[in-house]
């Protein structure tokens, strides 16, 4: 009897295979086998019997014997000689051992890497550098409820590239539209006002409105990587000679105001908690900006990042406004 074996995607005449019809065992030999069979093979080889291997693996002895028979059936090899003293590995078994151990090592590495990838990593959060006591209370509450998750703060006035992994989450006062590739939500609104120091007030007084800037001196913050909206607001309301200093470093900018060099626009929520700064007048409405929580898509796939954002965002929004937006 002749059986026909049709090859896929081959228009040529059928290939002839002599002999009996292809049986399931022939098909099985063309396929791979699973790691559990190799694991059982190694256990029997090392322990010397199916009983000892079963104890080592924590399974029933008949299961071990059946898996060895299945592996021999799949490979077409006799791996063990059976006698009353146990299972004696054949030469063929000895030849396969280095490869079986390589599979074992690969499986161990796979498991170790999987554990590494699923282990919580520190959540790196970037922010301009000012967190109020109320903000820190939210972080502290999260840390108490999630002791296995670590948070690292990456201080940066500039805009870090979340898509390139410079941070996982950014809490930003949005001076421009965020990258559409990022996951984001508005969690509040930040306001800015004009502040000075006591020694400045003693010498020059403090303006009562934006129309009262004659005779006053100003310092500003200007950076290439941040929109200079606040500098432009000052420049629009005063003459160029009234701007005595411009800084690219936020801490130096704040220090200059506190030293009495001039008045400056400062984040109101932070400045109002600093006794070294005196507010001149109310928040400047046109400088108010939404506070955004922006998350890199790759980071958001991590369970610890999702846990943090679901905890932090609504609490921050409830504390600092606009929870519905």
PDB file of C-alpha atoms in Angstrom:
ATOM      1  CA  UNK A   1       0.000   0.000   0.000  1.00  0.00           C
ATOM      2  CA  UNK A   2       1.269   3.498  -0.832  1.00  0.00           C
ATOM      3  CA  UNK A   3       0.326   6.595   1.202  1.00  0.00           C
ATOM      4  CA  UNK A   4       0.382  10.129  -0.142  1.00  0.00           C
ATOM      5  CA  UNK A   5       1.993  12.953   1.888  1.00  0.00           C
ATOM      6  CA  UNK A   6       1.112  16.421   0.521  1.00  0.00           C
ATOM      7  CA  UNK A   7       3.615  19.142   1.309  1.00  0.00           C
ATOM      8  CA  UNK A   8       2.262  22.598   2.157  1.00  0.00           C
ATOM      9  CA  UNK A   9       2.707  25.381  -0.379  1.00  0.00           C
ATOM     10  CA  UNK A  10       4.315  23.010  -2.898  1.00  0.00           C
ATOM     11  CA  UNK A  11       2.601  22.734  -6.284  1.00  0.00           C
ATOM     12  CA  UNK A  12       4.775  19.770  -7.342  1.00  0.00           C
ATOM     13  CA  UNK A  13       3.377  16.237  -7.610  1.00  0.00           C
ATOM     14  CA  UNK A  14       2.718  14.405  -4.408  1.00  0.00           C
ATOM     15  CA  UNK A  15       5.668  12.900  -2.572  1.00  0.00           C
ATOM     16  CA  UNK A  16       5.442   9.126  -2.078  1.00  0.00           C
ATOM     17  CA  UNK A  17       6.244   7.478   1.220  1.00  0.00           C
ATOM     18  CA  UNK A  18       6.562   3.761   1.117  1.00  0.00           C
ATOM     19  CA  UNK A  19       5.276   1.462   3.735  1.00  0.00           C
ATOM     20  CA  UNK A  20       2.439   1.646   6.160  1.00  0.00           C
ATOM     21  CA  UNK A  21       0.307   4.641   6.876  1.00  0.00           C
ATOM     22  CA  UNK A  22       2.073   7.294   9.001  1.00  0.00           C
ATOM     23  CA  UNK A  23       1.185   6.602  12.597  1.00  0.00           C
ATOM     24  CA  UNK A  24       0.944   8.952  15.517  1.00  0.00           C
ATOM     25  CA  UNK A  25       4.351   7.893  16.868  1.00  0.00           C
ATOM     26  CA  UNK A  26       6.066   9.080  13.680  1.00  0.00           C
ATOM     27  CA  UNK A  27       4.326  12.434  14.014  1.00  0.00           C
ATOM     28  CA  UNK A  28       5.264  12.734  17.665  1.00  0.00           C
ATOM     29  CA  UNK A  29       8.939  12.211  16.884  1.00  0.00           C
ATOM     30  CA  UNK A  30       8.856  15.286  14.656  1.00  0.00           C
ATOM     31  CA  UNK A  31       7.589  17.467  17.489  1.00  0.00           C
ATOM     32  CA  UNK A  32       9.300  18.811  20.577  1.00  0.00           C
ATOM     33  CA  UNK A  33       8.678  17.645  24.096  1.00  0.00           C
ATOM     34  CA  UNK A  34       8.008  19.633  27.198  1.00  0.00           C
ATOM     35  CA  UNK A  35      10.392  20.615  29.948  1.00  0.00           C
ATOM     36  CA  UNK A  36       8.583  18.511  32.555  1.00  0.00           C
ATOM     37  CA  UNK A  37       9.644  15.320  30.769  1.00  0.00           C
ATOM     38  CA  UNK A  38      13.263  16.461  30.690  1.00  0.00           C
ATOM     39  CA  UNK A  39      13.031  17.371  34.376  1.00  0.00           C
ATOM     40  CA  UNK A  40      11.767  13.883  35.221  1.00  0.00           C
ATOM     41  CA  UNK A  41      14.529  12.340  33.087  1.00  0.00           C
ATOM     42  CA  UNK A  42      17.184  14.282  35.026  1.00  0.00           C
ATOM     43  CA  UNK A  43      15.657  13.297  38.372  1.00  0.00           C
ATOM     44  CA  UNK A  44      15.634   9.579  37.535  1.00  0.00           C
ATOM     45  CA  UNK A  45      19.174   9.805  36.132  1.00  0.00           C
ATOM     46  CA  UNK A  46      20.443  11.489  39.305  1.00  0.00           C
ATOM     47  CA  UNK A  47      18.421   9.529  41.878  1.00  0.00           C
ATOM     48  CA  UNK A  48      18.736   6.086  40.282  1.00  0.00           C
ATOM     49  CA  UNK A  49      15.093   5.013  40.530  1.00  0.00           C
ATOM     50  CA  UNK A  50      11.595   6.217  39.805  1.00  0.00           C
ATOM     51  CA  UNK A  51      10.722   5.983  43.506  1.00  0.00           C
ATOM     52  CA  UNK A  52      13.587   8.225  44.603  1.00  0.00           C
ATOM     53  CA  UNK A  53      12.898  10.615  41.717  1.00  0.00           C
ATOM     54  CA  UNK A  54       9.208  10.763  42.687  1.00  0.00           C
ATOM     55  CA  UNK A  55      10.158  11.763  46.225  1.00  0.00           C
ATOM     56  CA  UNK A  56      12.549  14.382  44.902  1.00  0.00           C
ATOM     57  CA  UNK A  57       9.934  15.853  42.585  1.00  0.00           C
ATOM     58  CA  UNK A  58       7.003  15.509  44.960  1.00  0.00           C
ATOM     59  CA  UNK A  59       4.894  13.441  42.547  1.00  0.00           C
ATOM     60  CA  UNK A  60       3.594   9.859  42.398  1.00  0.00           C
ATOM     61  CA  UNK A  61       5.973   7.096  41.299  1.00  0.00           C
ATOM     62  CA  UNK A  62       3.613   5.890  38.491  1.00  0.00           C
ATOM     63  CA  UNK A  63       3.668   9.422  37.090  1.00  0.00           C
ATOM     64  CA  UNK A  64       7.464   9.379  36.927  1.00  0.00           C
ATOM     65  CA  UNK A  65       7.515   5.972  35.238  1.00  0.00           C
ATOM     66  CA  UNK A  66       4.890   7.097  32.732  1.00  0.00           C
ATOM     67  CA  UNK A  67       6.792  10.290  31.884  1.00  0.00           C
ATOM     68  CA  UNK A  68       9.990   8.295  31.252  1.00  0.00           C
ATOM     69  CA  UNK A  69       8.121   5.925  28.966  1.00  0.00           C
ATOM     70  CA  UNK A  70       6.591   8.886  27.139  1.00  0.00           C
ATOM     71  CA  UNK A  71      10.005  10.515  26.665  1.00  0.00           C
ATOM     72  CA  UNK A  72      11.474   7.285  25.342  1.00  0.00           C
ATOM     73  CA  UNK A  73       8.514   6.990  22.986  1.00  0.00           C
ATOM     74  CA  UNK A  74       8.990  10.539  21.735  1.00  0.00           C
ATOM     75  CA  UNK A  75      12.745  10.249  21.242  1.00  0.00           C
ATOM     76  CA  UNK A  76      12.753   6.663  19.983  1.00  0.00           C
ATOM     77  CA  UNK A  77      15.542   5.922  22.473  1.00  0.00           C
ATOM     78  CA  UNK A  78      15.964   3.551  25.386  1.00  0.00           C
ATOM     79  CA  UNK A  79      17.121   5.828  28.151  1.00  0.00           C
ATOM     80  CA  UNK A  80      17.172   3.401  31.071  1.00  0.00           C
ATOM     81  CA  UNK A  81      17.696  -0.319  31.568  1.00  0.00           C
ATOM     82  CA  UNK A  82      15.235  -1.536  34.187  1.00  0.00           C
ATOM     83  CA  UNK A  83      16.152  -4.177  36.738  1.00  0.00           C
ATOM     84  CA  UNK A  84      15.403  -4.979  40.355  1.00  0.00           C
ATOM     85  CA  UNK A  85      18.036  -2.506  41.529  1.00  0.00           C
ATOM     86  CA  UNK A  86      16.452   0.441  39.763  1.00  0.00           C
ATOM     87  CA  UNK A  87      16.907   2.370  36.530  1.00  0.00           C
ATOM     88  CA  UNK A  88      20.368   2.230  34.981  1.00  0.00           C
ATOM     89  CA  UNK A  89      21.071   4.995  32.424  1.00  0.00           C
ATOM     90  CA  UNK A  90      22.036   3.782  28.973  1.00  0.00           C
ATOM     91  CA  UNK A  91      24.813   5.270  26.861  1.00  0.00           C
ATOM     92  CA  UNK A  92      22.140   7.174  24.979  1.00  0.00           C
ATOM     93  CA  UNK A  93      20.954   8.721  28.249  1.00  0.00           C
ATOM     94  CA  UNK A  94      24.506   9.756  29.114  1.00  0.00           C
ATOM     95  CA  UNK A  95      24.802  11.445  25.722  1.00  0.00           C
ATOM     96  CA  UNK A  96      21.628  13.450  26.349  1.00  0.00           C
ATOM     97  CA  UNK A  97      22.513  14.601  29.887  1.00  0.00           C
ATOM     98  CA  UNK A  98      24.545  17.711  28.885  1.00  0.00           C
ATOM     99  CA  UNK A  99      21.663  18.892  26.719  1.00  0.00           C
ATOM    100  CA  UNK A 100      19.081  18.138  29.400  1.00  0.00           C
ATOM    101  CA  UNK A 101      21.144  20.104  31.912  1.00  0.00           C
ATOM    102  CA  UNK A 102      21.341  22.989  29.445  1.00  0.00           C
ATOM    103  CA  UNK A 103      17.524  22.954  29.248  1.00  0.00           C
ATOM    104  CA  UNK A 104      17.394  22.875  33.053  1.00  0.00           C
ATOM    105  CA  UNK A 105      19.738  25.850  33.300  1.00  0.00           C
ATOM    106  CA  UNK A 106      17.753  27.778  30.687  1.00  0.00           C
ATOM    107  CA  UNK A 107      14.557  27.091  32.635  1.00  0.00           C
ATOM    108  CA  UNK A 108      16.150  28.326  35.855  1.00  0.00           C
ATOM    109  CA  UNK A 109      17.381  31.483  34.096  1.00  0.00           C
ATOM    110  CA  UNK A 110      13.928  32.008  32.602  1.00  0.00           C
ATOM    111  CA  UNK A 111      12.320  31.746  36.037  1.00  0.00           C
ATOM    112  CA  UNK A 112      14.918  34.066  37.612  1.00  0.00           C
ATOM    113  CA  UNK A 113      14.472  36.675  34.898  1.00  0.00           C
ATOM    114  CA  UNK A 114      10.689  36.455  35.225  1.00  0.00           C
ATOM    115  CA  UNK A 115      10.975  37.115  38.960  1.00  0.00           C
ATOM    116  CA  UNK A 116      13.295  40.043  38.270  1.00  0.00           C
ATOM    117  CA  UNK A 117      10.893  41.554  35.747  1.00  0.00           C
ATOM    118  CA  UNK A 118       7.890  41.218  38.057  1.00  0.00           C
ATOM    119  CA  UNK A 119       9.700  42.475  41.158  1.00  0.00           C
ATOM    120  CA  UNK A 120       8.626  46.032  41.999  1.00  0.00           C
ATOM    121  CA  UNK A 121      11.218  48.586  40.891  1.00  0.00           C
ATOM    122  CA  UNK A 122      11.584  52.054  42.378  1.00  0.00           C
ATOM    123  CA  UNK A 123       9.082  54.521  40.926  1.00  0.00           C
ATOM    124  CA  UNK A 124      11.063  57.525  39.728  1.00  0.00           C
ATOM    125  CA  UNK A 125       9.018  60.708  40.010  1.00  0.00           C
ATOM    126  CA  UNK A 126      10.214  64.015  38.631  1.00  0.00           C
ATOM    127  CA  UNK A 127       8.880  67.334  39.822  1.00  0.00           C
ATOM    128  CA  UNK A 128      10.122  70.940  39.792  1.00  0.00           C
ATOM    129  CA  UNK A 129      11.228  70.652  43.398  1.00  0.00           C
ATOM    130  CA  UNK A 130       8.489  72.057  45.587  1.00  0.00           C
ATOM    131  CA  UNK A 131       6.147  69.755  47.505  1.00  0.00           C
ATOM    132  CA  UNK A 132       3.889  71.167  50.164  1.00  0.00           C
ATOM    133  CA  UNK A 133       3.359  69.418  53.490  1.00  0.00           C
ATOM    134  CA  UNK A 134      -0.027  68.242  52.205  1.00  0.00           C
ATOM    135  CA  UNK A 135       1.617  66.660  49.158  1.00  0.00           C
ATOM    136  CA  UNK A 136       4.183  64.885  51.292  1.00  0.00           C
ATOM    137  CA  UNK A 137       1.421  63.557  53.529  1.00  0.00           C
ATOM    138  CA  UNK A 138      -0.037  61.751  50.506  1.00  0.00           C
ATOM    139  CA  UNK A 139       3.374  60.238  49.700  1.00  0.00           C
ATOM    140  CA  UNK A 140       3.840  59.205  53.333  1.00  0.00           C
ATOM    141  CA  UNK A 141       0.404  57.576  53.469  1.00  0.00           C
ATOM    142  CA  UNK A 142       1.167  55.631  50.287  1.00  0.00           C
ATOM    143  CA  UNK A 143       4.525  54.472  51.668  1.00  0.00           C
ATOM    144  CA  UNK A 144       2.877  53.246  54.878  1.00  0.00           C
ATOM    145  CA  UNK A 145       0.283  51.246  52.950  1.00  0.00           C
ATOM    146  CA  UNK A 146       2.770  49.902  50.378  1.00  0.00           C
ATOM    147  CA  UNK A 147       6.057  49.164  52.186  1.00  0.00           C
ATOM    148  CA  UNK A 148       7.306  47.042  49.268  1.00  0.00           C
ATOM    149  CA  UNK A 149       7.232  49.955  46.795  1.00  0.00           C
ATOM    150  CA  UNK A 150      10.055  52.495  46.754  1.00  0.00           C
ATOM    151  CA  UNK A 151       9.730  56.026  45.389  1.00  0.00           C
ATOM    152  CA  UNK A 152      12.695  57.998  44.110  1.00  0.00           C
ATOM    153  CA  UNK A 153      12.361  61.741  43.520  1.00  0.00           C
ATOM    154  CA  UNK A 154      14.214  63.117  40.511  1.00  0.00           C
ATOM    155  CA  UNK A 155      14.489  66.877  41.046  1.00  0.00           C
ATOM    156  CA  UNK A 156      14.399  68.703  37.733  1.00  0.00           C
ATOM    157  CA  UNK A 157      13.044  72.066  36.668  1.00  0.00           C
ATOM    158  CA  UNK A 158      13.596  70.984  33.077  1.00  0.00           C
ATOM    159  CA  UNK A 159      11.332  68.577  31.241  1.00  0.00           C
ATOM    160  CA  UNK A 160      12.742  65.061  31.477  1.00  0.00           C
ATOM    161  CA  UNK A 161      12.022  62.622  28.651  1.00  0.00           C
ATOM    162  CA  UNK A 162       9.672  59.999  30.073  1.00  0.00           C
ATOM    163  CA  UNK A 163       9.569  58.072  26.788  1.00  0.00           C
ATOM    164  CA  UNK A 164      13.329  57.546  26.998  1.00  0.00           C
ATOM    165  CA  UNK A 165      13.146  56.390  30.607  1.00  0.00           C
ATOM    166  CA  UNK A 166      14.584  59.455  32.339  1.00  0.00           C
ATOM    167  CA  UNK A 167      11.717  59.119  34.859  1.00  0.00           C
ATOM    168  CA  UNK A 168       8.534  57.075  35.221  1.00  0.00           C
ATOM    169  CA  UNK A 169       6.101  59.790  36.330  1.00  0.00           C
ATOM    170  CA  UNK A 170       6.232  63.558  35.985  1.00  0.00           C
ATOM    171  CA  UNK A 171       4.232  65.984  38.104  1.00  0.00           C
ATOM    172  CA  UNK A 172       4.330  69.103  35.962  1.00  0.00           C
ATOM    173  CA  UNK A 173       2.851  72.543  35.831  1.00  0.00           C
ATOM    174  CA  UNK A 174       1.806  72.388  32.189  1.00  0.00           C
ATOM    175  CA  UNK A 175       3.240  75.394  30.375  1.00  0.00           C
ATOM    176  CA  UNK A 176       2.442  73.733  27.029  1.00  0.00           C
ATOM    177  CA  UNK A 177       0.529  70.736  25.691  1.00  0.00           C
ATOM    178  CA  UNK A 178       2.086  67.439  26.844  1.00  0.00           C
ATOM    179  CA  UNK A 179       3.296  64.766  24.453  1.00  0.00           C
ATOM    180  CA  UNK A 180       0.300  62.772  23.196  1.00  0.00           C
ATOM    181  CA  UNK A 181       2.311  59.557  23.614  1.00  0.00           C
ATOM    182  CA  UNK A 182       2.202  59.953  27.397  1.00  0.00           C
ATOM    183  CA  UNK A 183      -0.592  58.836  29.687  1.00  0.00           C
ATOM    184  CA  UNK A 184      -1.794  61.885  31.578  1.00  0.00           C
ATOM    185  CA  UNK A 185      -4.461  63.432  33.716  1.00  0.00           C
ATOM    186  CA  UNK A 186      -5.017  66.807  35.275  1.00  0.00           C
ATOM    187  CA  UNK A 187      -4.771  66.583  39.066  1.00  0.00           C
ATOM    188  CA  UNK A 188      -4.989  70.225  40.097  1.00  0.00           C
ATOM    189  CA  UNK A 189      -4.248  73.836  39.293  1.00  0.00           C
ATOM    190  CA  UNK A 190      -1.166  75.766  40.386  1.00  0.00           C
ATOM    191  CA  UNK A 191      -1.121  79.505  40.871  1.00  0.00           C
ATOM    192  CA  UNK A 192       1.666  82.047  40.848  1.00  0.00           C
ATOM    193  CA  UNK A 193       2.039  85.367  42.625  1.00  0.00           C
ATOM    194  CA  UNK A 194       4.664  88.045  43.103  1.00  0.00           C
ATOM    195  CA  UNK A 195       6.853  87.788  46.212  1.00  0.00           C
ATOM    196  CA  UNK A 196       9.679  89.676  47.844  1.00  0.00           C
ATOM    197  CA  UNK A 197      11.767  89.593  51.012  1.00  0.00           C
ATOM    198  CA  UNK A 198      11.450  91.713  54.148  1.00  0.00           C
ATOM    199  CA  UNK A 199      14.690  93.604  53.506  1.00  0.00           C
ATOM    200  CA  UNK A 200      13.438  94.464  50.000  1.00  0.00           C
ATOM    201  CA  UNK A 201      10.121  95.662  51.436  1.00  0.00           C
ATOM    202  CA  UNK A 202      11.959  97.786  53.991  1.00  0.00           C
ATOM    203  CA  UNK A 203      13.873  99.551  51.221  1.00  0.00           C
ATOM    204  CA  UNK A 204      11.384  99.714  48.344  1.00  0.00           C
ATOM    205  CA  UNK A 205       8.020  98.710  49.744  1.00  0.00           C
ATOM    206  CA  UNK A 206       5.836  96.143  47.969  1.00  0.00           C
ATOM    207  CA  UNK A 207       3.572  96.818  44.970  1.00  0.00           C
ATOM    208  CA  UNK A 208      -0.158  96.485  45.537  1.00  0.00           C
ATOM    209  CA  UNK A 209      -1.066  95.508  41.967  1.00  0.00           C
ATOM    210  CA  UNK A 210       0.437  94.900  38.517  1.00  0.00           C
ATOM    211  CA  UNK A 211      -0.038  98.612  37.826  1.00  0.00           C
ATOM    212  CA  UNK A 212       2.188  99.578  40.743  1.00  0.00           C
ATOM    213  CA  UNK A 213       5.591  98.424  39.451  1.00  0.00           C
ATOM    214  CA  UNK A 214       7.275 101.813  38.989  1.00  0.00           C
ATOM    215  CA  UNK A 215      10.572 101.951  40.894  1.00  0.00           C
ATOM    216  CA  UNK A 216      10.655  98.226  41.638  1.00  0.00           C
ATOM    217  CA  UNK A 217      13.311  95.658  40.757  1.00  0.00           C
ATOM    218  CA  UNK A 218      12.649  92.125  39.506  1.00  0.00           C
ATOM    219  CA  UNK A 219      14.432  88.785  39.137  1.00  0.00           C
ATOM    220  CA  UNK A 220      13.203  86.099  36.738  1.00  0.00           C
ATOM    221  CA  UNK A 221      13.675  82.433  35.892  1.00  0.00           C
ATOM    222  CA  UNK A 222      14.638  81.566  32.315  1.00  0.00           C
ATOM    223  CA  UNK A 223      15.627  78.156  30.954  1.00  0.00           C
ATOM    224  CA  UNK A 224      15.970  76.802  27.436  1.00  0.00           C
ATOM    225  CA  UNK A 225      14.023  73.648  28.363  1.00  0.00           C
ATOM    226  CA  UNK A 226      11.073  75.393  30.062  1.00  0.00           C
ATOM    227  CA  UNK A 227       8.622  77.873  28.549  1.00  0.00           C
ATOM    228  CA  UNK A 228       9.463  81.306  29.992  1.00  0.00           C
ATOM    229  CA  UNK A 229       5.844  82.407  30.450  1.00  0.00           C
ATOM    230  CA  UNK A 230       6.546  84.013  33.816  1.00  0.00           C
ATOM    231  CA  UNK A 231       9.583  85.924  32.544  1.00  0.00           C
ATOM    232  CA  UNK A 232       7.557  87.181  29.611  1.00  0.00           C
ATOM    233  CA  UNK A 233       4.796  88.355  31.956  1.00  0.00           C
ATOM    234  CA  UNK A 234       7.299  90.404  33.960  1.00  0.00           C
ATOM    235  CA  UNK A 235       8.958  91.732  30.784  1.00  0.00           C
ATOM    236  CA  UNK A 236       5.553  92.825  29.490  1.00  0.00           C
ATOM    237  CA  UNK A 237       4.780  94.823  32.631  1.00  0.00           C
ATOM    238  CA  UNK A 238       8.114  96.514  33.373  1.00  0.00           C
ATOM    239  CA  UNK A 239      10.974  98.206  31.516  1.00  0.00           C
ATOM    240  CA  UNK A 240      14.033  96.064  30.617  1.00  0.00           C
ATOM    241  CA  UNK A 241      16.195  97.921  33.140  1.00  0.00           C
ATOM    242  CA  UNK A 242      13.939  96.828  36.013  1.00  0.00           C
ATOM    243  CA  UNK A 243      14.876  93.151  35.472  1.00  0.00           C
ATOM    244  CA  UNK A 244      18.133  93.008  37.410  1.00  0.00           C
ATOM    245  CA  UNK A 245      18.840  89.284  37.278  1.00  0.00           C
ATOM    246  CA  UNK A 246      17.681  86.170  35.389  1.00  0.00           C
ATOM    247  CA  UNK A 247      18.487  82.666  36.584  1.00  0.00           C
ATOM    248  CA  UNK A 248      18.373  79.206  35.038  1.00  0.00           C
ATOM    249  CA  UNK A 249      18.563  77.472  38.429  1.00  0.00           C
ATOM    250  CA  UNK A 250      15.361  77.414  40.497  1.00  0.00           C
ATOM    251  CA  UNK A 251      17.119  77.356  43.873  1.00  0.00           C
ATOM    252  CA  UNK A 252      19.305  80.324  42.966  1.00  0.00           C
ATOM    253  CA  UNK A 253      16.220  82.187  41.723  1.00  0.00           C
ATOM    254  CA  UNK A 254      14.446  81.644  45.045  1.00  0.00           C
ATOM    255  CA  UNK A 255      17.605  82.544  46.988  1.00  0.00           C
ATOM    256  CA  UNK A 256      17.927  85.814  45.078  1.00  0.00           C
ATOM    257  CA  UNK A 257      14.375  86.843  46.007  1.00  0.00           C
ATOM    258  CA  UNK A 258      15.005  85.967  49.659  1.00  0.00           C
ATOM    259  CA  UNK A 259      18.239  87.958  49.564  1.00  0.00           C
ATOM    260  CA  UNK A 260      16.266  91.029  48.557  1.00  0.00           C
ATOM    261  CA  UNK A 261      17.725  91.417  45.046  1.00  0.00           C
ATOM    262  CA  UNK A 262      14.253  91.907  43.582  1.00  0.00           C
ATOM    263  CA  UNK A 263      10.681  90.690  43.359  1.00  0.00           C
ATOM    264  CA  UNK A 264       9.877  87.425  41.599  1.00  0.00           C
ATOM    265  CA  UNK A 265       6.985  85.246  40.465  1.00  0.00           C
ATOM    266  CA  UNK A 266       6.843  82.146  42.638  1.00  0.00           C
ATOM    267  CA  UNK A 267       4.636  79.078  42.933  1.00  0.00           C
ATOM    268  CA  UNK A 268       2.050  80.378  45.402  1.00  0.00           C
ATOM    269  CA  UNK A 269       1.297  77.199  47.346  1.00  0.00           C
ATOM    270  CA  UNK A 270       4.976  76.705  48.102  1.00  0.00           C
ATOM    271  CA  UNK A 271       5.813  80.372  48.732  1.00  0.00           C
ATOM    272  CA  UNK A 272       2.935  80.906  51.160  1.00  0.00           C
ATOM    273  CA  UNK A 273       4.515  78.356  53.521  1.00  0.00           C
ATOM    274  CA  UNK A 274       7.917  80.085  53.486  1.00  0.00           C
ATOM    275  CA  UNK A 275       8.211  82.820  56.118  1.00  0.00           C
ATOM    276  CA  UNK A 276      11.124  84.375  54.227  1.00  0.00           C
ATOM    277  CA  UNK A 277       8.828  85.393  51.352  1.00  0.00           C
ATOM    278  CA  UNK A 278       6.224  88.171  51.434  1.00  0.00           C
ATOM    279  CA  UNK A 279       3.298  88.107  49.023  1.00  0.00           C
ATOM    280  CA  UNK A 280       2.708  91.363  47.151  1.00  0.00           C
ATOM    281  CA  UNK A 281      -0.907  90.832  46.024  1.00  0.00           C
ATOM    282  CA  UNK A 282      -3.346  88.128  44.877  1.00  0.00           C
ATOM    283  CA  UNK A 283      -2.582  85.254  42.492  1.00  0.00           C
ATOM    284  CA  UNK A 284      -2.074  86.354  38.901  1.00  0.00           C
ATOM    285  CA  UNK A 285      -4.916  84.559  37.134  1.00  0.00           C
ATOM    286  CA  UNK A 286      -3.375  84.536  33.653  1.00  0.00           C
ATOM    287  CA  UNK A 287      -0.380  82.614  35.009  1.00  0.00           C
ATOM    288  CA  UNK A 288      -2.452  79.812  36.555  1.00  0.00           C
ATOM    289  CA  UNK A 289      -1.641  76.476  34.967  1.00  0.00           C
ATOM    290  CA  UNK A 290      -2.972  72.906  35.252  1.00  0.00           C
ATOM    291  CA  UNK A 291      -0.922  70.398  37.201  1.00  0.00           C
ATOM    292  CA  UNK A 292      -0.524  67.230  35.155  1.00  0.00           C
ATOM    293  CA  UNK A 293       0.445  63.731  36.170  1.00  0.00           C
ATOM    294  CA  UNK A 294       2.205  62.287  33.119  1.00  0.00           C
ATOM    295  CA  UNK A 295       3.250  58.654  32.887  1.00  0.00           C
ATOM    296  CA  UNK A 296       5.392  56.827  30.375  1.00  0.00           C
ATOM    297  CA  UNK A 297       3.375  53.997  28.728  1.00  0.00           C
ATOM    298  CA  UNK A 298       6.155  51.496  29.436  1.00  0.00           C
ATOM    299  CA  UNK A 299       6.165  52.467  33.114  1.00  0.00           C
ATOM    300  CA  UNK A 300       2.363  52.263  33.341  1.00  0.00           C
ATOM    301  CA  UNK A 301       2.524  48.558  32.466  1.00  0.00           C
ATOM    302  CA  UNK A 302       4.174  47.974  35.846  1.00  0.00           C
ATOM    303  CA  UNK A 303       1.728  47.076  38.605  1.00  0.00           C
ATOM    304  CA  UNK A 304       3.451  49.250  41.214  1.00  0.00           C
ATOM    305  CA  UNK A 305       3.123  52.325  38.988  1.00  0.00           C
ATOM    306  CA  UNK A 306      -0.593  51.665  38.468  1.00  0.00           C
ATOM    307  CA  UNK A 307      -1.008  51.209  42.221  1.00  0.00           C
ATOM    308  CA  UNK A 308       0.677  54.547  42.905  1.00  0.00           C
ATOM    309  CA  UNK A 309      -1.203  56.567  40.282  1.00  0.00           C
ATOM    310  CA  UNK A 310      -4.594  55.197  41.378  1.00  0.00           C
ATOM    311  CA  UNK A 311      -3.755  56.169  44.957  1.00  0.00           C
ATOM    312  CA  UNK A 312      -2.028  59.524  44.440  1.00  0.00           C
ATOM    313  CA  UNK A 313      -3.999  61.217  41.649  1.00  0.00           C
ATOM    314  CA  UNK A 314      -7.464  61.404  43.288  1.00  0.00           C
ATOM    315  CA  UNK A 315      -6.029  62.432  46.658  1.00  0.00           C
ATOM    316  CA  UNK A 316      -3.918  65.186  45.145  1.00  0.00           C
ATOM    317  CA  UNK A 317      -6.869  66.377  43.065  1.00  0.00           C
ATOM    318  CA  UNK A 318      -9.154  66.400  46.099  1.00  0.00           C
ATOM    319  CA  UNK A 319      -6.610  68.433  48.066  1.00  0.00           C
ATOM    320  CA  UNK A 320      -5.530  70.907  45.417  1.00  0.00           C
ATOM    321  CA  UNK A 321      -8.634  71.342  43.308  1.00  0.00           C
ATOM    322  CA  UNK A 322     -10.300  70.322  40.082  1.00  0.00           C
ATOM    323  CA  UNK A 323     -10.957  66.662  41.014  1.00  0.00           C
ATOM    324  CA  UNK A 324     -13.499  66.337  38.212  1.00  0.00           C
ATOM    325  CA  UNK A 325     -11.266  67.559  35.380  1.00  0.00           C
TER     326      UNK A 325
END
